[in-house]
PDB file of C-alpha atoms in Angstrom:
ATOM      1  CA  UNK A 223     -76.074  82.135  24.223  1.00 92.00           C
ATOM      2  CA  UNK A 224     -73.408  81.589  21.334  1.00 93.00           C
ATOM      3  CA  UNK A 225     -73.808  78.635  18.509  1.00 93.00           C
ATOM      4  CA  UNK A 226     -72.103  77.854  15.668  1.00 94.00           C
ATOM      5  CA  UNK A 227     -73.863  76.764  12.824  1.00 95.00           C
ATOM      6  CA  UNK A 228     -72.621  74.149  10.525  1.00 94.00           C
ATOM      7  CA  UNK A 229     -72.514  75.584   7.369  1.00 95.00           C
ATOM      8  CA  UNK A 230     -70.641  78.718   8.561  1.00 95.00           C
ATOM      9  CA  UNK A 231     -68.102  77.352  10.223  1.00 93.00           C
ATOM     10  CA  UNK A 232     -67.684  73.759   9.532  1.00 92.00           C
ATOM     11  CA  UNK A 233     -64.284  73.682  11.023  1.00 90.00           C
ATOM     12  CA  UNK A 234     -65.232  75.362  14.367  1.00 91.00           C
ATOM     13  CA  UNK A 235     -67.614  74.561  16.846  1.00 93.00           C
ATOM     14  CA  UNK A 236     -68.624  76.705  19.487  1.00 94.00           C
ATOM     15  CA  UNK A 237     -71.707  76.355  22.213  1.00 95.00           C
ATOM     16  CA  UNK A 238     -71.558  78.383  25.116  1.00 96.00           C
ATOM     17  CA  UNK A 239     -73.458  81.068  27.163  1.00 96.00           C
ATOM     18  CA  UNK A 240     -71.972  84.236  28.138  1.00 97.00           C
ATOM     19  CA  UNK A 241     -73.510  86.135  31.878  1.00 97.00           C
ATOM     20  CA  UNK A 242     -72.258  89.407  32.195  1.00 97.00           C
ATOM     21  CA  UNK A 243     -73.366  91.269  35.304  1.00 96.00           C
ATOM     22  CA  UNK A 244     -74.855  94.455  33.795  1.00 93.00           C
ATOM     23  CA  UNK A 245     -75.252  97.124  36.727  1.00 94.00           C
ATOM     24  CA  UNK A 246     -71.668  97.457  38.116  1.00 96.00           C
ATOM     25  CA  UNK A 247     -67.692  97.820  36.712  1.00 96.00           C
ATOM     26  CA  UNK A 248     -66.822 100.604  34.769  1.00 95.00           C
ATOM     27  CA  UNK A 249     -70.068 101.042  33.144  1.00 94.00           C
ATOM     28  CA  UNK A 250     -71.494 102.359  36.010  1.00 91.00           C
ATOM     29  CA  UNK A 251     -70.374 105.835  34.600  1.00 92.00           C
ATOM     30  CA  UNK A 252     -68.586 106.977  37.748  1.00 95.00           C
ATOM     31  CA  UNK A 253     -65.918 109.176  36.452  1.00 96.00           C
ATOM     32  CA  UNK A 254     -63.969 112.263  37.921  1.00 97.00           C
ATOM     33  CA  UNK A 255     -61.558 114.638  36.526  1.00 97.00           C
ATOM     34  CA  UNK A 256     -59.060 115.249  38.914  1.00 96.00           C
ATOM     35  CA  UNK A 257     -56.467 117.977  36.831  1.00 98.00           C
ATOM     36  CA  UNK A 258     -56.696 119.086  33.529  1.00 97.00           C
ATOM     37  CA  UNK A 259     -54.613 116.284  32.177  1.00 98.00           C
ATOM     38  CA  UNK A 260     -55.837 113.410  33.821  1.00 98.00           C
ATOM     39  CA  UNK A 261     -59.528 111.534  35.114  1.00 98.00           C
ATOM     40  CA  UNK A 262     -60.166 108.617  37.223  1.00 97.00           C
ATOM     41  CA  UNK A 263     -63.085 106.308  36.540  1.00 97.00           C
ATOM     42  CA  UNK A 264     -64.216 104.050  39.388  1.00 97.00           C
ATOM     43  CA  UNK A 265     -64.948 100.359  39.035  1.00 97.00           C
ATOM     44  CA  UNK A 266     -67.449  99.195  41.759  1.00 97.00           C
ATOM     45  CA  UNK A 267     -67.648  95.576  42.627  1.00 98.00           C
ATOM     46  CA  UNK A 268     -69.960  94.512  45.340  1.00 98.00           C
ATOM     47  CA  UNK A 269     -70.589  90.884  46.888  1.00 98.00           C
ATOM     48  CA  UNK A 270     -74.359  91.166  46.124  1.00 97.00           C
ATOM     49  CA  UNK A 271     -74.228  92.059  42.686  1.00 97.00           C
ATOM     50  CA  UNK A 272     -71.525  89.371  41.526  1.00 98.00           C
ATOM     51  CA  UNK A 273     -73.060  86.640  43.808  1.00 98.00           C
ATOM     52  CA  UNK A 274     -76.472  87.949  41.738  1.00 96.00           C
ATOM     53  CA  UNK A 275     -75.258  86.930  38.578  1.00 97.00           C
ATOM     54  CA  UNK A 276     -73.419  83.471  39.614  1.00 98.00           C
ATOM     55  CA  UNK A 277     -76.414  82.603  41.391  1.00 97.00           C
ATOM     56  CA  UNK A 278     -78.043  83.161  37.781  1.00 95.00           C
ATOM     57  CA  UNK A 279     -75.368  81.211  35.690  1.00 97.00           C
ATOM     58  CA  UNK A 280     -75.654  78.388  37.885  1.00 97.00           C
ATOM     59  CA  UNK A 281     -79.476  78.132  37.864  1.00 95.00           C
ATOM     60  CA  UNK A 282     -78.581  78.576  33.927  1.00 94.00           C
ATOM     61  CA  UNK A 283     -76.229  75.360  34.030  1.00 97.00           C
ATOM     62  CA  UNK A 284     -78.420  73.089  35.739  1.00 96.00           C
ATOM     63  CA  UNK A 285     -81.506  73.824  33.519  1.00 92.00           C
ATOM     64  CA  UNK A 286     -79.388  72.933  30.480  1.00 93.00           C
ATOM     65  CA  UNK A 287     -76.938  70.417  32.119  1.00 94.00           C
ATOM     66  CA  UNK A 288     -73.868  72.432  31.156  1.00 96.00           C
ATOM     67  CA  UNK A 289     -70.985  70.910  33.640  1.00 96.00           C
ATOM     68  CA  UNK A 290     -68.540  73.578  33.557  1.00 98.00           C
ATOM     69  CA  UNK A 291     -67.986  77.213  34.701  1.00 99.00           C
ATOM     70  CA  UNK A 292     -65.757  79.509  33.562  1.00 99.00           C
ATOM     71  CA  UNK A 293     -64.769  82.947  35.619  1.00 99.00           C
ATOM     72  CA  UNK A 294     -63.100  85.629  33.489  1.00 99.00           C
ATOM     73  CA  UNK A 295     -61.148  87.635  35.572  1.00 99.00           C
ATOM     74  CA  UNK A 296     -57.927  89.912  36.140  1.00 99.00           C
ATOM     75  CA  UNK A 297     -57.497  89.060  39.704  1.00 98.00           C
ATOM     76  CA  UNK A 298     -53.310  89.153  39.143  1.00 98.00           C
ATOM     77  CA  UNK A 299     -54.485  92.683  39.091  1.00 98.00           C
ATOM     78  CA  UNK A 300     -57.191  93.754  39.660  1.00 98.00           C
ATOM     79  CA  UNK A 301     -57.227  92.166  43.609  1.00 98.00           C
ATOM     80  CA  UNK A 302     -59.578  93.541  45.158  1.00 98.00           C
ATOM     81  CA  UNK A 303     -62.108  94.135  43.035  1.00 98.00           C
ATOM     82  CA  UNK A 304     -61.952  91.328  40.964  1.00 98.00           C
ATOM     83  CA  UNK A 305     -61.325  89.002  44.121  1.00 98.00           C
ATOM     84  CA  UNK A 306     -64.900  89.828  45.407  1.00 99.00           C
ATOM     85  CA  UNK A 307     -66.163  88.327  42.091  1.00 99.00           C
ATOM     86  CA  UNK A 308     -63.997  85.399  42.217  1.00 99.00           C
ATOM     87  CA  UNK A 309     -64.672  84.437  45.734  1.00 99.00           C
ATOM     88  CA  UNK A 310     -68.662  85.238  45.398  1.00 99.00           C
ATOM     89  CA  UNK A 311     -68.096  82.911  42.153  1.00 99.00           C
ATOM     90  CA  UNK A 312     -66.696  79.876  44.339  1.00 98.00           C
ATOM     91  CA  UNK A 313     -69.201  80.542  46.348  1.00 98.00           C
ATOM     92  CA  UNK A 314     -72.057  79.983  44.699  1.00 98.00           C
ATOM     93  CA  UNK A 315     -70.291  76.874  42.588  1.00 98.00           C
ATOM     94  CA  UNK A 316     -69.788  75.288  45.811  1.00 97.00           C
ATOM     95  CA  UNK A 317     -71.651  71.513  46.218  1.00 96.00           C
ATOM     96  CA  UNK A 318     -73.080  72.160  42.822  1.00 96.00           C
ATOM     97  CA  UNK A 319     -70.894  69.971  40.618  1.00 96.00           C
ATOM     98  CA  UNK A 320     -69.982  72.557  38.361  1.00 98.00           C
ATOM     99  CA  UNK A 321     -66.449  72.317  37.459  1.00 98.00           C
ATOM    100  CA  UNK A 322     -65.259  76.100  37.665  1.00 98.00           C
ATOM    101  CA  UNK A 323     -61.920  77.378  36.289  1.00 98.00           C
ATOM    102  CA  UNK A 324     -60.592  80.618  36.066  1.00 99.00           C
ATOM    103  CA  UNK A 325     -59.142  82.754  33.118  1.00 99.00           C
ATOM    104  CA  UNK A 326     -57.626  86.068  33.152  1.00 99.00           C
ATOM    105  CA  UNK A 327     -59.415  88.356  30.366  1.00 98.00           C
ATOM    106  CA  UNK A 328     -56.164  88.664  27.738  1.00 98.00           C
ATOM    107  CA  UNK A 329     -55.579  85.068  27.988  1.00 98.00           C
ATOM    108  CA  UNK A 330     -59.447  84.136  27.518  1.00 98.00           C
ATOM    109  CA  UNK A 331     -59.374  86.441  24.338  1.00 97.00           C
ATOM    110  CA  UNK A 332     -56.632  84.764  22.946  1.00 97.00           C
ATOM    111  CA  UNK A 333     -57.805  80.771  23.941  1.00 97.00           C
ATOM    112  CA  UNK A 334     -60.973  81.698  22.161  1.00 96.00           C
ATOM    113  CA  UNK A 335     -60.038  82.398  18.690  1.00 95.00           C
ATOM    114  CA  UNK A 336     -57.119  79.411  18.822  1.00 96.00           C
ATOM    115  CA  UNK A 337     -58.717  76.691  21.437  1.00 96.00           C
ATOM    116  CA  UNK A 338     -62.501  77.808  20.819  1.00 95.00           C
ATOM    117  CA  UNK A 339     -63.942  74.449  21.149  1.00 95.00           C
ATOM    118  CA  UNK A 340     -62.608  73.766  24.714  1.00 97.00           C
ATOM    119  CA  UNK A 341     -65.446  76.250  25.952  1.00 97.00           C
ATOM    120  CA  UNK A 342     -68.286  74.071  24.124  1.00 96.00           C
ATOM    121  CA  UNK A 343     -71.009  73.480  27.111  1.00 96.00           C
ATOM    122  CA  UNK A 344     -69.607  76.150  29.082  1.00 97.00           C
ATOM    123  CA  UNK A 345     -71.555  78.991  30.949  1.00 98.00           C
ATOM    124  CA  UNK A 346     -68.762  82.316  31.132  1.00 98.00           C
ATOM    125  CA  UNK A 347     -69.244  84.471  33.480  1.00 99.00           C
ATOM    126  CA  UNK A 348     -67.677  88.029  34.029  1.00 99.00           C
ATOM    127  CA  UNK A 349     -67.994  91.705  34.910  1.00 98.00           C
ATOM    128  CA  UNK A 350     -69.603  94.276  33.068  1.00 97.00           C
ATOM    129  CA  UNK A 351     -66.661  95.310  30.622  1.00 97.00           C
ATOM    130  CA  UNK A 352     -65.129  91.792  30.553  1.00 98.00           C
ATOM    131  CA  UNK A 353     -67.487  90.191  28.931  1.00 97.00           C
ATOM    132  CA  UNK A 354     -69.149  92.496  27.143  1.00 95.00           C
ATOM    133  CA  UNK A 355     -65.564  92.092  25.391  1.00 96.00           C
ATOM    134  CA  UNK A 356     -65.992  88.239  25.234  1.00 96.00           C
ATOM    135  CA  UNK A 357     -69.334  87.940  23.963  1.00 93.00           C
ATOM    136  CA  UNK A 358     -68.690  90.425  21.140  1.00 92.00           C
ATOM    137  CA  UNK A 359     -66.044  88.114  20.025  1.00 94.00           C
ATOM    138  CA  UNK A 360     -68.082  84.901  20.439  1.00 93.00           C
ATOM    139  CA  UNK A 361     -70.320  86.431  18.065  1.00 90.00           C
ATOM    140  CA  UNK A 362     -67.413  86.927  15.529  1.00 91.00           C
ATOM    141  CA  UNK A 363     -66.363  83.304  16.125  1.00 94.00           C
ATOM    142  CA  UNK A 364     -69.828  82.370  15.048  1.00 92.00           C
ATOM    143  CA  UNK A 365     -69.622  84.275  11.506  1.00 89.00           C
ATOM    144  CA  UNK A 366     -72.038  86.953  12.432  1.00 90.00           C
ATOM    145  CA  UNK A 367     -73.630  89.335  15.251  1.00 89.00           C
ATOM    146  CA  UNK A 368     -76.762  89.495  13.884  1.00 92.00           C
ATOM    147  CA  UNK A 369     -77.201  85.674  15.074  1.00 95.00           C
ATOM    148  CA  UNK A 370     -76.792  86.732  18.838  1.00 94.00           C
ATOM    149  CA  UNK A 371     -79.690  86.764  20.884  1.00 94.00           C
ATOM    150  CA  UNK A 372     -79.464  87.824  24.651  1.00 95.00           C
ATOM    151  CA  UNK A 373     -81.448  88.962  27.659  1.00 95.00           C
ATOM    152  CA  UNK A 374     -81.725  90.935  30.495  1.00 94.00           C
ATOM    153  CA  UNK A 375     -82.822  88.753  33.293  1.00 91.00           C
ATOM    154  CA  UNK A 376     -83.828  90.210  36.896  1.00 88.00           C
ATOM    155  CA  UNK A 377     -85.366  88.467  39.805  1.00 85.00           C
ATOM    156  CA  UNK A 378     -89.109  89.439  38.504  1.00 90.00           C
ATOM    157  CA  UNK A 379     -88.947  90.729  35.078  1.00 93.00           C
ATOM    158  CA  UNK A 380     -87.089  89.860  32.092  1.00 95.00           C
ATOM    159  CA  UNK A 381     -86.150  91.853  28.597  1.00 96.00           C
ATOM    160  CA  UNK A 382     -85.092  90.057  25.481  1.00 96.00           C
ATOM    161  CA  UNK A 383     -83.259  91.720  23.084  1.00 94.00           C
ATOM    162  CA  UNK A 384     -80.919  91.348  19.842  1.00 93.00           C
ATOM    163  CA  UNK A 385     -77.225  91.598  21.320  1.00 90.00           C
ATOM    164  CA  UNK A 386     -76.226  93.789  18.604  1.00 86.00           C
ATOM    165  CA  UNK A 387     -78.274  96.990  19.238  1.00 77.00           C
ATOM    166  CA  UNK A 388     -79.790  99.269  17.075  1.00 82.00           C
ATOM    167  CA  UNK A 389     -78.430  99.915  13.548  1.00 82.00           C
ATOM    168  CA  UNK A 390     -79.751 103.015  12.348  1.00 91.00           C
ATOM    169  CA  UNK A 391     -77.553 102.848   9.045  1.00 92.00           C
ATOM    170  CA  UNK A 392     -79.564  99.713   7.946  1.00 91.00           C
ATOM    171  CA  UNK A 393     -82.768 101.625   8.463  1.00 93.00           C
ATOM    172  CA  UNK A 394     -85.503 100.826   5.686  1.00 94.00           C
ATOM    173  CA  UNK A 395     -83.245  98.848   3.818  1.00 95.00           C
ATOM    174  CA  UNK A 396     -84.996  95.367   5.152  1.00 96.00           C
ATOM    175  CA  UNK A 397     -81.802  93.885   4.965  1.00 95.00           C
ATOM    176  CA  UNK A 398     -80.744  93.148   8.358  1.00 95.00           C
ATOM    177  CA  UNK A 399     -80.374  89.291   9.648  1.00 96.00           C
ATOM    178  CA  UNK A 400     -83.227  88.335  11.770  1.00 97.00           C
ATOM    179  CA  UNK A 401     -82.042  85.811  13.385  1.00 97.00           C
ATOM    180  CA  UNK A 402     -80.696  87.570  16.879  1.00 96.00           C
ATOM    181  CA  UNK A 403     -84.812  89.113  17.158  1.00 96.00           C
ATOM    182  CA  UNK A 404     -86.218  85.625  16.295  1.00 98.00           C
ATOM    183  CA  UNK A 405     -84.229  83.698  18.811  1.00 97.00           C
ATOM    184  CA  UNK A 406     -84.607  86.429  21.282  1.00 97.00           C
ATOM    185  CA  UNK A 407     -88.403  85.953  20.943  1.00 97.00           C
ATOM    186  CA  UNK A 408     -88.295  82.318  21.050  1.00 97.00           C
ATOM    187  CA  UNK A 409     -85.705  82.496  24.820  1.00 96.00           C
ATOM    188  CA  UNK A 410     -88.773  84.810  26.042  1.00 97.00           C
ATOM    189  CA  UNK A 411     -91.604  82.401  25.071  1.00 97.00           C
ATOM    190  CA  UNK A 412     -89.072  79.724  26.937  1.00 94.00           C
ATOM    191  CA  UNK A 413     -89.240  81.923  29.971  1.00 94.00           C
ATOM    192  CA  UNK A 414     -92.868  82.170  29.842  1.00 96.00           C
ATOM    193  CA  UNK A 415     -93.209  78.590  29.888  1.00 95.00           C
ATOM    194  CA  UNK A 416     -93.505  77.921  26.164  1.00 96.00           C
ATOM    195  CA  UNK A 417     -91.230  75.326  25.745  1.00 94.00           C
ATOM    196  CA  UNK A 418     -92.586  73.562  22.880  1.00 96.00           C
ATOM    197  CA  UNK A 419     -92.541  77.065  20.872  1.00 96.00           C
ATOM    198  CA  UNK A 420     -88.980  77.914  22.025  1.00 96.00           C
ATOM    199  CA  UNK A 421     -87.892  74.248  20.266  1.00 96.00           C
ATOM    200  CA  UNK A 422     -90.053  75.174  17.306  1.00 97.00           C
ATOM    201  CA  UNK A 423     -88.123  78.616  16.743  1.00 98.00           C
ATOM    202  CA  UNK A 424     -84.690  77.215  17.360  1.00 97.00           C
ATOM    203  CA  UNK A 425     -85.293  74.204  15.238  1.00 97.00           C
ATOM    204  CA  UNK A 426     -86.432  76.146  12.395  1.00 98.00           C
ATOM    205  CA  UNK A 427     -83.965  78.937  12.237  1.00 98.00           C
ATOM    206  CA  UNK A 428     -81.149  76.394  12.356  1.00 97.00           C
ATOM    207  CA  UNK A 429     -82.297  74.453   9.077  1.00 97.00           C
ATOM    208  CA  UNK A 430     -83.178  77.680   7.537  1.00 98.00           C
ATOM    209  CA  UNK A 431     -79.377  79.518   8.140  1.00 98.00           C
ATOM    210  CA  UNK A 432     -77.607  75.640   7.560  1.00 97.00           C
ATOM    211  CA  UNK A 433     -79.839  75.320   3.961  1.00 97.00           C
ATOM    212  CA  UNK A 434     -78.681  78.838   3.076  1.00 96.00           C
ATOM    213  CA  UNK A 435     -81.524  79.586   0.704  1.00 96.00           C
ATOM    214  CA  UNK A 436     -83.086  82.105   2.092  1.00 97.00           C
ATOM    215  CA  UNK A 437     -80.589  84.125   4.030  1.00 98.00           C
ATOM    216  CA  UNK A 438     -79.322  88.000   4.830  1.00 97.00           C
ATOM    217  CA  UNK A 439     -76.139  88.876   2.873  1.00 96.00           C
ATOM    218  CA  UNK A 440     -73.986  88.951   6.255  1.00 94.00           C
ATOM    219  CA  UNK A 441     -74.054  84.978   6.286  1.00 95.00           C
ATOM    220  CA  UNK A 442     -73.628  84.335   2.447  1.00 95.00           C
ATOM    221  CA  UNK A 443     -77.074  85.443   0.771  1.00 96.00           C
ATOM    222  CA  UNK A 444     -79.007  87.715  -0.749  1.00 96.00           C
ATOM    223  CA  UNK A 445     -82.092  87.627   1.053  1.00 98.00           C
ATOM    224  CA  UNK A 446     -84.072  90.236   2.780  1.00 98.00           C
ATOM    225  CA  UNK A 447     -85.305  90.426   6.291  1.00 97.00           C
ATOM    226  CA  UNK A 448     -88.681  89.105   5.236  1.00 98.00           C
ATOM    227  CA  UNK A 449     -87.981  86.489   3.044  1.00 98.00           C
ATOM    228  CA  UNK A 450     -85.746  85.035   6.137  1.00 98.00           C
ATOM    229  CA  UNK A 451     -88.201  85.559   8.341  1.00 98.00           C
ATOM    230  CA  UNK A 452     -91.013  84.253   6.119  1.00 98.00           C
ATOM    231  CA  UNK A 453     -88.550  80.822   5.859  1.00 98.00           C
ATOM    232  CA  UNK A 454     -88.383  80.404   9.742  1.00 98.00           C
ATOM    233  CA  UNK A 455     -92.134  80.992  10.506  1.00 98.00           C
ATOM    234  CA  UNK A 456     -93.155  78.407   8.224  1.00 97.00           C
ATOM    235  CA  UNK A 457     -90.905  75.971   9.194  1.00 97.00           C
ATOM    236  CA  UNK A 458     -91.854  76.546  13.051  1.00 97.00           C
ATOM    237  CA  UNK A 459     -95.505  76.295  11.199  1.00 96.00           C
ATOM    238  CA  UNK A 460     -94.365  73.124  10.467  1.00 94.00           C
ATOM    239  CA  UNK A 461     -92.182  72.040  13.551  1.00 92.00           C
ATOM    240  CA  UNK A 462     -95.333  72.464  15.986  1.00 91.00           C
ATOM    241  CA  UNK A 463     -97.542  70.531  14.043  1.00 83.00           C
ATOM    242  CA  UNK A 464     -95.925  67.445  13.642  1.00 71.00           C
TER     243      UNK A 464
END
């Protein structure tokens, strides 16, 4: 999920989620080199995988009531792989309502940074090394990575993470933005059925990064990761007992 927040980009508004189907495409590591000067690397696209993760975004857009779809492809292409994902796509949209449209990756890049607001209430989907593109440039649109949250979701099990990853340079410095971790914790106590706490979270981490008082220096202050931290949990204190 991206959001802007008010105070760091009051000119821009952005609200979106991004799926990205996480066990196929290039990333699968399937590479071969095939003469000293060259290597192939295989993409691999399958029906059940990309009908997976639709099946997902739309289950997504009807919890939240978010009306539109978008597929980023390169089907001009990219035919026949990327045609499996669009057709398992309009599949799965079918009778739902969803309005789906369909951008090619280069053009998506660009309509993001100078149209960003036409994606508000918009669930993207993609393949593994599309949007894994996309969503790291959502989070720049925002003003920061360290505000994305994400999770891997599976048809049993689920693992919540910051989208940013580890960064080992920051280590011991306790001056890393919390916010990704928080809201990452708050989307798993929504999937455990802890709505109430989930509103809590989100509620307070949005008044504490729009009041700017108590923030990391990546969105404007001086804060540590504590002392942002410490701001959120007491204002969730305070959210869940009124």
């Amino acid at each position: 999920p991206t959001k802007t927040y008010d105070r760091l980009t009051p000119d821009r508004k952005l609200d979106c989620v991004c799926f990205r189907e996480a066990t196929e495409g290039l990333y699968t590591g399937v590479e071969a080199k095939i003469t000293d000067d060259a290597a192939i690397a295989i993409r691999k696209i399958t029906r059940h995988g990309s009908r997976r993760l639709v099946d997902s975004a739309v289950d997504w857009a009807n919890k939240f009531n978010m009306k539109k779809m978008v597929a980023v492809t390169k089907r001009n292409i990219l035919k026949q792989t990327d045609g499996i994902f669009w057709d398992e796509t309009q599949k799965a949209v079918e009778g739902t309502g969803i309005e789906l449209s369909e951008i090619y990756i280069d053009n998506m890049a660009q309509q993001m940074v100078i149209a960003t607001e036409q994606f508000n209430g918009s669930v993207l989907v993609s393949t593994n090394l599309f949007m894994d593109i996309i969503s790291e440039l959502a989070s720049a649109l925002v003003g920061s990575i360290g505000l994305i949250y994400s999770a891997n979701i599976g048809d049993n099990y689920a693992m919540f993470e910051a989208a940013h990853g580890s960064a080992p340079q920051f280590a011991g410095q306790n001056k890393v933005n919390p916010t990704a971790t928080v809201l990452s914790g708050a989307w798993m106590a929504d999937y455990l059925g802890e709505r109430e706490i989930r509103d809590a979270i989100f509620a307070a981490t949005e008044q504490v990064i729009n009041e700017g008082k108590t923030v990391t220096w990546d969105i404007g202050g001086n804060a540590t990761t504590t002392q942002m931290t410490d701001s959120i949990i007491e204002y969730a204190k305070n959210n869940l007992r009124k």
